[in-house]
Tab-separated table of C-alpha atoms in Angstrom:
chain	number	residue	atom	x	y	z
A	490	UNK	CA	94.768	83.460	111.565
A	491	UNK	CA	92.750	84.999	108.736
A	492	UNK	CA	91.147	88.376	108.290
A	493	UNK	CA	87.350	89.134	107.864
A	494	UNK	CA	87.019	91.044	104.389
A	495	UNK	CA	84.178	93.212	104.945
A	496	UNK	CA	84.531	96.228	102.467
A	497	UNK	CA	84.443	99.477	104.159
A	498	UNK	CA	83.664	103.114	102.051
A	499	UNK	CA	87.393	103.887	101.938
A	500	UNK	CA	87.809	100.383	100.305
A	501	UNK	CA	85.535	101.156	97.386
A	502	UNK	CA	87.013	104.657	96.991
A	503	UNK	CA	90.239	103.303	96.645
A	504	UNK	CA	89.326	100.645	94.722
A	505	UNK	CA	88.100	103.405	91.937
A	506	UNK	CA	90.891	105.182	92.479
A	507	UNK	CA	93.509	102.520	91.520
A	508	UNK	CA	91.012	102.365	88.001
A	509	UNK	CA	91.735	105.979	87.495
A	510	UNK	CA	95.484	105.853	88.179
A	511	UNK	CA	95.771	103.049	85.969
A	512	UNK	CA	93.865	104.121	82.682
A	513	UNK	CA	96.047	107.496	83.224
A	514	UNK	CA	99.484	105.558	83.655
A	515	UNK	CA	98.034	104.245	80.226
A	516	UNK	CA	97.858	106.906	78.382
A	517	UNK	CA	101.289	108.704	78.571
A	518	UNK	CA	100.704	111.754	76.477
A	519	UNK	CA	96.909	112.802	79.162
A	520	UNK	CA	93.658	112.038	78.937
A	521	UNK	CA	90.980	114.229	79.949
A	522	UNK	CA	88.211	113.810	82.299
A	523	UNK	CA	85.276	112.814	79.437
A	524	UNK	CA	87.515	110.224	77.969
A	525	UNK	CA	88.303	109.096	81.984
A	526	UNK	CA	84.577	109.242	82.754
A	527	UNK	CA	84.008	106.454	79.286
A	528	UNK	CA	87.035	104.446	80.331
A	529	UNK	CA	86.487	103.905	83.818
A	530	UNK	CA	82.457	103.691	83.558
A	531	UNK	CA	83.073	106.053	87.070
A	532	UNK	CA	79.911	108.382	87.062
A	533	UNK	CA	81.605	112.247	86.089
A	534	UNK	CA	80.785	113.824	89.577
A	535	UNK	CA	81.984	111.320	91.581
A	536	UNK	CA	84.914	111.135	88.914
A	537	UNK	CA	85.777	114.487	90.033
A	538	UNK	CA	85.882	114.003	93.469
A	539	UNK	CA	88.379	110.870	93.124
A	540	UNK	CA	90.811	113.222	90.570
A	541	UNK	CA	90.574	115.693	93.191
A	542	UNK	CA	92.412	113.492	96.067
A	543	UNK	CA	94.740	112.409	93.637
A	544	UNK	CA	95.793	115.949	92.575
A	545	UNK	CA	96.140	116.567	96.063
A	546	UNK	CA	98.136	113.841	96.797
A	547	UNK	CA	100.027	114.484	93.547
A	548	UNK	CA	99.285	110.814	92.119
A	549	UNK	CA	98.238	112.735	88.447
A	550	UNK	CA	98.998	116.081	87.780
A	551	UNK	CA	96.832	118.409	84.962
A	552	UNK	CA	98.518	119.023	81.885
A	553	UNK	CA	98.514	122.898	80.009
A	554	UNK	CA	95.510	121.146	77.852
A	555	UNK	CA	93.506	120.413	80.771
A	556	UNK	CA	94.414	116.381	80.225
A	557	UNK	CA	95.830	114.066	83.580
A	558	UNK	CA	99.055	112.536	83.652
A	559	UNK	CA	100.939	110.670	86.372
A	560	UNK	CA	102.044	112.744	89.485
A	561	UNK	CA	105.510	113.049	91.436
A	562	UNK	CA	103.994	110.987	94.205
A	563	UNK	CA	102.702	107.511	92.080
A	564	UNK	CA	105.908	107.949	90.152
A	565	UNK	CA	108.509	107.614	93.590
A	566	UNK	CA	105.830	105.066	94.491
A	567	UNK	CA	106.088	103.202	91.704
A	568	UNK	CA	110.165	103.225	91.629
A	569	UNK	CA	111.290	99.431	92.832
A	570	UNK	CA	114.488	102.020	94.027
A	571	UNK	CA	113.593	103.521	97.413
A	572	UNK	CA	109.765	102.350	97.547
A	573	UNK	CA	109.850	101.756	101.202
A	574	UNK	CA	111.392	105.581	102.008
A	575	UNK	CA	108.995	106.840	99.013
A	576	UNK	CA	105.678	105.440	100.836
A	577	UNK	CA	106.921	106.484	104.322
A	578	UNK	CA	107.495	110.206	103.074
A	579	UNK	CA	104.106	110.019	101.153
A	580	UNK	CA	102.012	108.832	104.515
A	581	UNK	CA	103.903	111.139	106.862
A	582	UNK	CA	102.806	114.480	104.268
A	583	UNK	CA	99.156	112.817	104.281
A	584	UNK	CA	99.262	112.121	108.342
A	585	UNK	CA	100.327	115.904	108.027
A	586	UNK	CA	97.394	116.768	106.295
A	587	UNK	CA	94.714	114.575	108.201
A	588	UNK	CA	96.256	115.812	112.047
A	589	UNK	CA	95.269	119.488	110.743
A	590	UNK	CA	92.360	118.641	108.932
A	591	UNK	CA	90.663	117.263	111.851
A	592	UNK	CA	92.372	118.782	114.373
A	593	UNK	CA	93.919	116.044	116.696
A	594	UNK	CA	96.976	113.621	116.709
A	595	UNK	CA	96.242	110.611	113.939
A	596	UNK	CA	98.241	107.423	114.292
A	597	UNK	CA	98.510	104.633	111.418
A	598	UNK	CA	99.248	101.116	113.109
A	599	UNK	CA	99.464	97.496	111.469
A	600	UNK	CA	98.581	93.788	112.874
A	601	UNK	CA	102.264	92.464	111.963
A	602	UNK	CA	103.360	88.606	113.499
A	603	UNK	CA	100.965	88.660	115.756
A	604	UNK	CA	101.134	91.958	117.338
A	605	UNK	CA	99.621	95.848	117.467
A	606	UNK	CA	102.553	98.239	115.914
A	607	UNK	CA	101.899	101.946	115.578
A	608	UNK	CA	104.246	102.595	112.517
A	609	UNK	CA	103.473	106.337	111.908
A	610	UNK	CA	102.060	109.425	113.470
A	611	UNK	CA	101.418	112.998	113.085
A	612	UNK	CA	100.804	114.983	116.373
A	613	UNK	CA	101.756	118.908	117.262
A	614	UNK	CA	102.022	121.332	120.409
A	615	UNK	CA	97.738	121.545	119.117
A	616	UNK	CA	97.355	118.215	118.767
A	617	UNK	CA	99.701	116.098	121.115
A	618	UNK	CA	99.885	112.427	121.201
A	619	UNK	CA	98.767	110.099	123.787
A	620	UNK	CA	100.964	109.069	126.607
A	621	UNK	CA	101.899	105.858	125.876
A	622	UNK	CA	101.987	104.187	129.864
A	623	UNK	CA	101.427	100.843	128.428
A	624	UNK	CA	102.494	99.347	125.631
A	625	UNK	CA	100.360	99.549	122.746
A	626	UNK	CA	101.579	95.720	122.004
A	627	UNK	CA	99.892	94.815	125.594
A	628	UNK	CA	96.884	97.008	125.483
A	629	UNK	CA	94.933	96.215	122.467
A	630	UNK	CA	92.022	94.713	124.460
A	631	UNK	CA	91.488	98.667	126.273
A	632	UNK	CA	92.496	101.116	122.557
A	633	UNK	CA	90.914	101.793	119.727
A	634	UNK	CA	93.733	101.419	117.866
A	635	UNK	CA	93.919	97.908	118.954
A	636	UNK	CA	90.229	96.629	119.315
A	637	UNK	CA	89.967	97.887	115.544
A	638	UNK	CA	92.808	95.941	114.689
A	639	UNK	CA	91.136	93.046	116.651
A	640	UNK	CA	87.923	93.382	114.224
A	641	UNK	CA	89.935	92.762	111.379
A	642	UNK	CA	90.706	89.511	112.814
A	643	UNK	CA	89.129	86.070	112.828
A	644	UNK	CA	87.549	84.893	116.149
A	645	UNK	CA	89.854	82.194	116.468
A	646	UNK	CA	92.797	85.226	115.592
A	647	UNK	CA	91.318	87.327	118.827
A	648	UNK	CA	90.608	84.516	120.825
A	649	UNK	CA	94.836	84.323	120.317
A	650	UNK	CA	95.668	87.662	120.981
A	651	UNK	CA	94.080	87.743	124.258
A	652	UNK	CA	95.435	84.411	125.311
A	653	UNK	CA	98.487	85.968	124.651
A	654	UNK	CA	98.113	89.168	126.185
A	655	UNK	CA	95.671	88.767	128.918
A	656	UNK	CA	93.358	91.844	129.438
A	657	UNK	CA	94.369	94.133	132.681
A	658	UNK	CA	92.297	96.902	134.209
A	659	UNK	CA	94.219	99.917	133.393
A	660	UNK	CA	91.473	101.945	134.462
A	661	UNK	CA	87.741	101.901	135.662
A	662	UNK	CA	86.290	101.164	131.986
A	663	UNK	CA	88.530	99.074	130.897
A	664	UNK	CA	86.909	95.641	129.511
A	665	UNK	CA	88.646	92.546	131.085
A	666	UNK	CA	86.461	89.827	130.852
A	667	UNK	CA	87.465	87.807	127.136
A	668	UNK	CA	83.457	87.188	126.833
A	669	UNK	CA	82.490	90.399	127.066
A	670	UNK	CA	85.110	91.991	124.925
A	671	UNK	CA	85.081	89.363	121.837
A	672	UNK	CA	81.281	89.788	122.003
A	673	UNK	CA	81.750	93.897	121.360
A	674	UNK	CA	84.704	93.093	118.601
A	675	UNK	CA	81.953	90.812	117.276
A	676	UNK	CA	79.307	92.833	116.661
A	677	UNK	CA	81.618	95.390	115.504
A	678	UNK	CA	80.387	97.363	112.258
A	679	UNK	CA	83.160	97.463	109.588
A	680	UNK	CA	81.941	101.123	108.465
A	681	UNK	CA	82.039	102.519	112.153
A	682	UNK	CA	84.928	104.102	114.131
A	683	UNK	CA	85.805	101.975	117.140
A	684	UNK	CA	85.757	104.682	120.281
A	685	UNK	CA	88.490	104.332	123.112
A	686	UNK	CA	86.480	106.124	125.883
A	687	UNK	CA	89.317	106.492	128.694
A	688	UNK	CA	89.554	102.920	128.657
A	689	UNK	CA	93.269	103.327	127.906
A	690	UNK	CA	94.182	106.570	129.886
A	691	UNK	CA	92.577	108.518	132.088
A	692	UNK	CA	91.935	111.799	130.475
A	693	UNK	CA	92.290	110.780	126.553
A	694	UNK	CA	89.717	109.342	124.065
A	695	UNK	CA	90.567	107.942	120.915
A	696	UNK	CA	88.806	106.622	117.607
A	697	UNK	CA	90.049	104.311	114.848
A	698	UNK	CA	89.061	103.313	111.700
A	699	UNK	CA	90.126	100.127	110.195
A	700	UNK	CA	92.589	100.097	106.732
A	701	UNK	CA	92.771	96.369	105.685
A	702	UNK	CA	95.411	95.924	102.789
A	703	UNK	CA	96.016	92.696	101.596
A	704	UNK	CA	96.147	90.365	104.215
A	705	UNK	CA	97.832	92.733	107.191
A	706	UNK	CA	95.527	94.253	109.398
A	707	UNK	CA	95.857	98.001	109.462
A	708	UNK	CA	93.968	100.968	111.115
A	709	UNK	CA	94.312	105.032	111.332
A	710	UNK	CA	93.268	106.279	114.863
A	711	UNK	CA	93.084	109.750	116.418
A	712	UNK	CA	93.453	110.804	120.114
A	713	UNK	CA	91.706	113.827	122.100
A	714	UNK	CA	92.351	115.429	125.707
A	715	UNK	CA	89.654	114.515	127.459
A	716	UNK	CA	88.475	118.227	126.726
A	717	UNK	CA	88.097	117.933	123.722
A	718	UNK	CA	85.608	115.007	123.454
A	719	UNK	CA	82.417	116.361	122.402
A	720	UNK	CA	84.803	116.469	118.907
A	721	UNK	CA	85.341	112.839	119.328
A	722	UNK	CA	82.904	111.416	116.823
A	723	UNK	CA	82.732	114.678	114.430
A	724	UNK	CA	86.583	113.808	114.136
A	725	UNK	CA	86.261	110.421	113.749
A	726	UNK	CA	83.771	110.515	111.012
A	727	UNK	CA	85.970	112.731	109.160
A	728	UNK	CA	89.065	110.444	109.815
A	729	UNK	CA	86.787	107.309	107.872
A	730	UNK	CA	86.082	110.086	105.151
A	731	UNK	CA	89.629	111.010	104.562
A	732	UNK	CA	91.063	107.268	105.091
A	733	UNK	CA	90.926	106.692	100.962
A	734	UNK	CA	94.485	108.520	100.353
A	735	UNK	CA	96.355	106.887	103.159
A	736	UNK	CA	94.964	103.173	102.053
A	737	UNK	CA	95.652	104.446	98.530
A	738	UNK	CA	99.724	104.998	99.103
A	739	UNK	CA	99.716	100.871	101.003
A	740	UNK	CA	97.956	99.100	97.552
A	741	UNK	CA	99.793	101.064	94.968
């Protein structure tokens, strides 16, 4: 199975991120934002923007002088001692974050041996999780959770999956025929939220966006009440805006 690489805008966000992080961890006494700016070649106002989110996420820190240094957060990250606690405590406070900031229950899953695995999730009394009735593992072909996971995924890697977990109506718009479907996970844009409209539950709709690091499969979704679904895509365009710090805490 392989992965299609198609470089989404969280990608290249991160991607200039991990510059900035690095030229900071380089220079332990601070360096300020011109000499950052020089360094990185990273035009100042979108400069700003990055060192923003990683203030915020407390991966630098500003000195008395006005310089950056290397936050609380990259430091636990970058500990071989506890990593694994270290990035789960660092997702969960930026699930946190994301649930409030767009107002519904956000979900980061992973494509591991073969199979859909929610690993984290944020919800509230606001903002309550789905009902899982099915098991994600067995109901990627009908989530959005699991059909963007499926995108990430060769044809021959989805072709797989569904021989393996055969598509069942588990309601009236679920997709069942394997044509049909792979043609949809086909065509597929990498920059676009894949939208779960009651195709899982009756009553719920869902959006994910896809977070590909290394070579695992990864996405961060968000579910709605039925309700509330005229907020669907205005949530799920802010989810793909936002997606840079949680793909951030997986590559560092």
């Amino acid at each position: 199975m392989a992965l299609r690489h198609e470089p989404t805008v969280s990608y290249h966000s991160v991607q200039d991120a991990l510059r900035v992080l690095d030229t900071v961890a380089r220079r332990s006494t601070g360096i300020n934002e011109t000499e950052l700016a020089r360094e990185t070649g990273i035009a100042t106002e979108r400069l700003t923007t990055l060192l923003r989110m990683l203030r915020r996420e407390a991966y630098v820190e500003q000195i008395a002088d006005g310089a950056y240094v290397t936050g609380a957060a990259f430091v636990r990250l970058g500990s071989a001692d506890g990593h694994r606690q270290a990035l789960r405590d660092t997702l969960q406070r930026t699930l946190d974050r994301l649930r409030d900031s767009v107002g519904a229950a956000v979900y980061l899953s992973r494509y591991v041996d073969g199979e859909v695995r929610v690993t984290q999730y944020a919800d509230s009394p606001a903002a309550p999780k789905v009902n899982e009735w099915v098991d994600f593992r067995y109901s990627a072909h009908a989530t959005a959770v699991g059909k963007s996971l499926l995108t990430q995924l060769d044809h021959e890697g989805r072709r797989d999956h569904l021989a393996r977990h055969r598509p069942a109506r588990l309601t009236s718009r679920t997709i069942t025929s394997d044509r049909l479907l792979l043609s949809k996970l086909a065509a597929q844009p990498p920059t676009v939220p894949v939208l779960d409209l009651q195709e899982y539950a009756v009553g719920t709709v869902c959006a994910a966006v896809p977070l590909t690091a290394g070579s695992t499969a990864g996405c961060l979704a968000l579910s709605l009440p039925l309700a509330h679904a005229h907020r669907l895509r205005r949530a799920a365009d802010a989810l793909n805006r936002n997606a840079a710090p949680v793909l951030l805490s997986l590559a560092i």
